[in-house]
Every structure is written in structure tokens, then in C-alpha cells.
Amino acid sequence: SGLTNIDASLLTNLSTIDVDNMSNLESLNMSNTKVTILDVSTLTELSALEAKNCTALTSLTLTDSNAFTDLDISDCTNITEIDISTCKSLVNLNVSGTAIIALEANQSLYMETVDASDCTSLEALVMDQTSNNNLTSVDVSGCTSMMYL
């Protein structure tokens, strides 16, 4: 057993969290916090990470867990890059409103939705739809710097 869900979204002054020893954690909501660095690489059971509106967040290290299907870091305005190359089971990805410059979203064979709307710094979105028949929605509206799709 052990802790499986953490919702810290109402702890708006929270600036640090250590989840290294929370191996049973399945869902983590860090939205609206002041966390600057978030490392969930050791969370082998994590299926969903929500970190919306974490404007102080500058570094995010993800898990390569097969359970990891949902990532929402929308409106994390100081995130400039994200590595989802090990997230082979990702289904839903929301990076809208971030400062990401390039995004490679072709690693997951299960990806259904990608929301990169209002990423005004986003220049390239790389997706290989030949290996993914599940993709139903890609939103790049408001991506005024987009040069490659």
C-alpha cells in the first residue's frame, strides 16, 4: 500500500517537494504551486502529472513508467524545454501556454491529444503519425513562431 495520490494544488506557496520515496504514487497534482524543480523520474506507478499554472517551474524530469499516460503543464510560462522521449505510453499531452521552443511528440504509440496552443515561442512540433494511429487532436493555435509541423 502507501500514498497513491497527492493534490497540492491549493498549497500556492509550496516551493519544494521530494517524491523520491513515494514509489506507489499514481497521481500528482502540483498546479498553482511555486515549485521550481520537479523530478518524478523515480515514480514507476505514476500515471498522471498535473502542474498547471506553475509559473516558477523551470525544470521537469519525467518518469519512463509504462503507466504514465497524462501530462498537463499548461501555463507553466518558464518551461522552455521538455523531454518526453522516454514517455512511451503518453496518451494526453498539454503544454499550452508554455515557453517551449521545440517539441518532439513522436515517441508514444498511444498519443491521442497534443495541446500546444498559445506556445508563442514554439518553432517546431515533430510528430510521426505513421507509427501512431490513435492521434485525434493537435492544437497549435496561437503558436505565432511555428516554422515546422
mmCIF file of C-alpha atoms in Angstrom:
data_model
loop_
_atom_site.group_PDB
_atom_site.id
_atom_site.type_symbol
_atom_site.label_atom_id
_atom_site.label_comp_id
_atom_site.label_asym_id
_atom_site.label_seq_id
_atom_site.Cartn_x
_atom_site.Cartn_y
_atom_site.Cartn_z
ATOM 1 C CA SER A 1 0.000 0.000 0.000
ATOM 2 C CA GLY A 2 1.110 3.586 0.569
ATOM 3 C CA LEU A 3 0.217 7.004 -0.717
ATOM 4 C CA THR A 4 -1.196 6.873 -4.262
ATOM 5 C CA ASN A 5 -2.495 10.418 -4.859
ATOM 6 C CA ILE A 6 -1.249 13.874 -3.928
ATOM 7 C CA ASP A 7 -3.185 17.043 -4.693
ATOM 8 C CA ALA A 8 -1.147 20.067 -3.647
ATOM 9 C CA SER A 9 -2.949 22.492 -5.963
ATOM 10 C CA LEU A 10 -4.278 24.615 -3.079
ATOM 11 C CA LEU A 11 -0.810 24.963 -1.493
ATOM 12 C CA THR A 12 0.032 28.034 -3.552
ATOM 13 C CA ASN A 13 3.180 28.868 -1.534
ATOM 14 C CA LEU A 14 4.675 25.368 -1.786
ATOM 15 C CA SER A 15 8.122 25.691 -3.354
ATOM 16 C CA THR A 16 9.716 22.267 -2.791
ATOM 17 C CA ILE A 17 8.525 18.673 -2.847
ATOM 18 C CA ASP A 18 10.520 15.450 -2.633
ATOM 19 C CA VAL A 19 8.647 12.482 -4.093
ATOM 20 C CA ASP A 20 11.655 10.144 -4.466
ATOM 21 C CA ASN A 21 10.438 7.589 -1.927
ATOM 22 C CA MET A 22 6.783 7.629 -2.976
ATOM 23 C CA SER A 23 7.001 4.581 -5.227
ATOM 24 C CA ASN A 24 3.228 3.911 -5.151
ATOM 25 C CA LEU A 25 2.241 7.405 -6.275
ATOM 26 C CA GLU A 26 -0.153 7.214 -9.240
ATOM 27 C CA SER A 27 -1.397 10.792 -9.467
ATOM 28 C CA LEU A 28 0.339 14.065 -8.631
ATOM 29 C CA ASN A 29 -1.261 17.493 -8.891
ATOM 30 C CA MET A 30 1.173 20.362 -8.309
ATOM 31 C CA SER A 31 -0.910 23.031 -10.076
ATOM 32 C CA ASN A 32 -0.630 26.634 -8.868
ATOM 33 C CA THR A 33 2.404 25.933 -6.653
ATOM 34 C CA LYS A 34 5.719 27.806 -6.602
ATOM 35 C CA VAL A 35 7.803 24.675 -7.265
ATOM 36 C CA THR A 36 10.848 25.472 -9.430
ATOM 37 C CA ILE A 37 12.198 21.938 -9.937
ATOM 38 C CA LEU A 38 10.070 18.823 -10.221
ATOM 39 C CA ASP A 39 11.619 15.370 -10.596
ATOM 40 C CA VAL A 40 9.234 12.432 -10.923
ATOM 41 C CA SER A 41 11.734 10.078 -12.584
ATOM 42 C CA THR A 42 11.602 7.549 -9.717
ATOM 43 C CA LEU A 43 7.797 7.237 -9.719
ATOM 44 C CA THR A 44 7.265 3.930 -11.505
ATOM 45 C CA GLU A 45 3.493 3.827 -10.888
ATOM 46 C CA LEU A 46 2.759 7.444 -11.873
ATOM 47 C CA SER A 47 0.007 7.700 -14.473
ATOM 48 C CA ALA A 48 -0.889 11.407 -14.304
ATOM 49 C CA LEU A 49 1.041 14.587 -13.576
ATOM 50 C CA GLU A 50 -0.778 17.882 -13.470
ATOM 51 C CA ALA A 51 1.295 21.015 -12.938
ATOM 52 C CA LYS A 52 -0.865 23.730 -14.468
ATOM 53 C CA ASN A 53 -0.007 27.372 -13.866
ATOM 54 C CA CYS A 54 3.301 26.634 -12.121
ATOM 55 C CA THR A 55 4.885 29.862 -13.290
ATOM 56 C CA ALA A 56 8.068 29.295 -11.235
ATOM 57 C CA LEU A 57 8.699 25.822 -12.675
ATOM 58 C CA THR A 58 11.859 25.768 -14.796
ATOM 59 C CA SER A 59 12.933 22.113 -14.666
ATOM 60 C CA LEU A 60 10.847 18.978 -15.097
ATOM 61 C CA THR A 61 12.250 15.429 -15.138
ATOM 62 C CA LEU A 62 9.704 12.812 -16.150
ATOM 63 C CA THR A 63 9.262 9.114 -15.466
ATOM 64 C CA ASP A 64 9.701 6.418 -18.100
ATOM 65 C CA SER A 65 6.968 4.358 -16.483
ATOM 66 C CA ASN A 66 4.626 2.448 -18.799
ATOM 67 C CA ALA A 67 1.788 3.656 -16.561
ATOM 68 C CA PHE A 68 2.477 7.339 -17.363
ATOM 69 C CA THR A 69 -0.320 8.459 -19.702
ATOM 70 C CA ASP A 70 -1.278 12.054 -18.853
ATOM 71 C CA LEU A 71 0.855 15.192 -18.603
ATOM 72 C CA ASP A 72 -0.529 18.702 -18.195
ATOM 73 C CA ILE A 73 1.938 21.542 -17.694
ATOM 74 C CA SER A 74 -0.221 24.219 -19.290
ATOM 75 C CA ASP A 75 0.617 27.826 -18.410
ATOM 76 C CA CYS A 76 3.995 26.948 -16.909
ATOM 77 C CA THR A 77 5.405 30.059 -18.518
ATOM 78 C CA ASN A 78 9.077 29.433 -17.603
ATOM 79 C CA ILE A 79 9.331 25.920 -19.039
ATOM 80 C CA THR A 80 11.407 26.249 -22.204
ATOM 81 C CA GLU A 81 12.054 22.564 -22.912
ATOM 82 C CA ILE A 82 10.616 19.195 -22.068
ATOM 83 C CA ASP A 83 11.969 15.739 -22.781
ATOM 84 C CA ILE A 84 9.175 13.221 -23.336
ATOM 85 C CA SER A 85 11.358 10.802 -25.303
ATOM 86 C CA THR A 86 11.096 8.129 -22.601
ATOM 87 C CA CYS A 87 7.333 8.573 -22.165
ATOM 88 C CA LYS A 88 6.347 5.741 -24.491
ATOM 89 C CA SER A 89 2.811 5.376 -23.063
ATOM 90 C CA LEU A 90 1.810 9.037 -23.064
ATOM 91 C CA VAL A 91 -1.784 9.499 -24.287
ATOM 92 C CA ASN A 92 -2.612 13.127 -23.465
ATOM 93 C CA LEU A 93 -0.074 15.958 -23.539
ATOM 94 C CA ASN A 94 -0.901 19.560 -22.687
ATOM 95 C CA VAL A 95 1.915 22.097 -22.928
ATOM 96 C CA SER A 96 -0.277 25.066 -23.872
ATOM 97 C CA GLY A 97 0.925 28.476 -22.760
ATOM 98 C CA THR A 98 4.488 27.336 -22.060
ATOM 99 C CA ALA A 99 7.736 28.825 -23.430
ATOM 100 C CA ILE A 100 8.771 25.584 -25.153
ATOM 101 C CA ILE A 101 10.708 26.186 -28.365
ATOM 102 C CA ALA A 102 10.643 22.667 -29.867
ATOM 103 C CA LEU A 103 8.631 19.567 -29.084
ATOM 104 C CA GLU A 104 9.161 16.022 -30.299
ATOM 105 C CA ALA A 105 5.931 14.155 -29.674
ATOM 106 C CA ASN A 106 6.509 11.062 -31.789
ATOM 107 C CA GLN A 107 7.761 8.627 -29.162
ATOM 108 C CA SER A 108 4.397 7.464 -27.869
ATOM 109 C CA LEU A 109 2.460 4.945 -29.935
ATOM 110 C CA TYR A 110 -0.646 5.761 -27.891
ATOM 111 C CA MET A 111 -0.747 9.578 -28.111
ATOM 112 C CA GLU A 112 -4.293 10.813 -28.696
ATOM 113 C CA THR A 113 -4.171 14.533 -27.954
ATOM 114 C CA VAL A 114 -1.465 17.193 -28.064
ATOM 115 C CA ASP A 115 -2.342 20.709 -26.951
ATOM 116 C CA ALA A 116 0.425 23.184 -27.698
ATOM 117 C CA SER A 117 -1.869 26.165 -28.164
ATOM 118 C CA ASP A 118 -0.570 29.623 -27.290
ATOM 119 C CA CYS A 119 3.054 28.460 -27.168
ATOM 120 C CA THR A 120 4.263 31.676 -28.771
ATOM 121 C CA SER A 121 7.922 30.522 -28.715
ATOM 122 C CA LEU A 122 7.230 27.117 -30.266
ATOM 123 C CA GLU A 123 9.043 26.858 -33.598
ATOM 124 C CA ALA A 124 8.804 23.120 -34.314
ATOM 125 C CA LEU A 125 6.449 20.288 -33.464
ATOM 126 C CA VAL A 126 7.723 16.908 -34.647
ATOM 127 C CA MET A 127 5.231 14.063 -34.826
ATOM 128 C CA ASP A 128 5.406 10.730 -36.639
ATOM 129 C CA GLN A 129 1.827 9.868 -37.391
ATOM 130 C CA THR A 130 2.790 6.794 -39.418
ATOM 131 C CA SER A 131 3.523 4.865 -36.220
ATOM 132 C CA ASN A 132 0.560 6.280 -34.286
ATOM 133 C CA ASN A 133 -2.993 5.665 -35.460
ATOM 134 C CA ASN A 134 -4.544 6.929 -32.199
ATOM 135 C CA LEU A 135 -3.831 10.637 -32.680
ATOM 136 C CA THR A 136 -7.126 12.531 -32.854
ATOM 137 C CA SER A 137 -6.275 16.126 -31.910
ATOM 138 C CA VAL A 138 -3.332 18.503 -32.273
ATOM 139 C CA ASP A 139 -3.876 22.133 -31.267
ATOM 140 C CA VAL A 140 -1.210 24.627 -32.302
ATOM 141 C CA SER A 141 -3.454 27.687 -32.423
ATOM 142 C CA GLY A 142 -1.693 30.847 -31.290
ATOM 143 C CA CYS A 143 1.778 29.411 -32.000
ATOM 144 C CA THR A 144 2.972 32.522 -33.779
ATOM 145 C CA SER A 145 6.616 31.371 -34.106
ATOM 146 C CA MET A 146 5.762 27.976 -35.674
ATOM 147 C CA MET A 147 8.014 27.144 -38.624
ATOM 148 C CA TYR A 148 7.788 23.350 -38.771
ATOM 149 C CA LEU A 149 4.909 20.961 -38.192
#
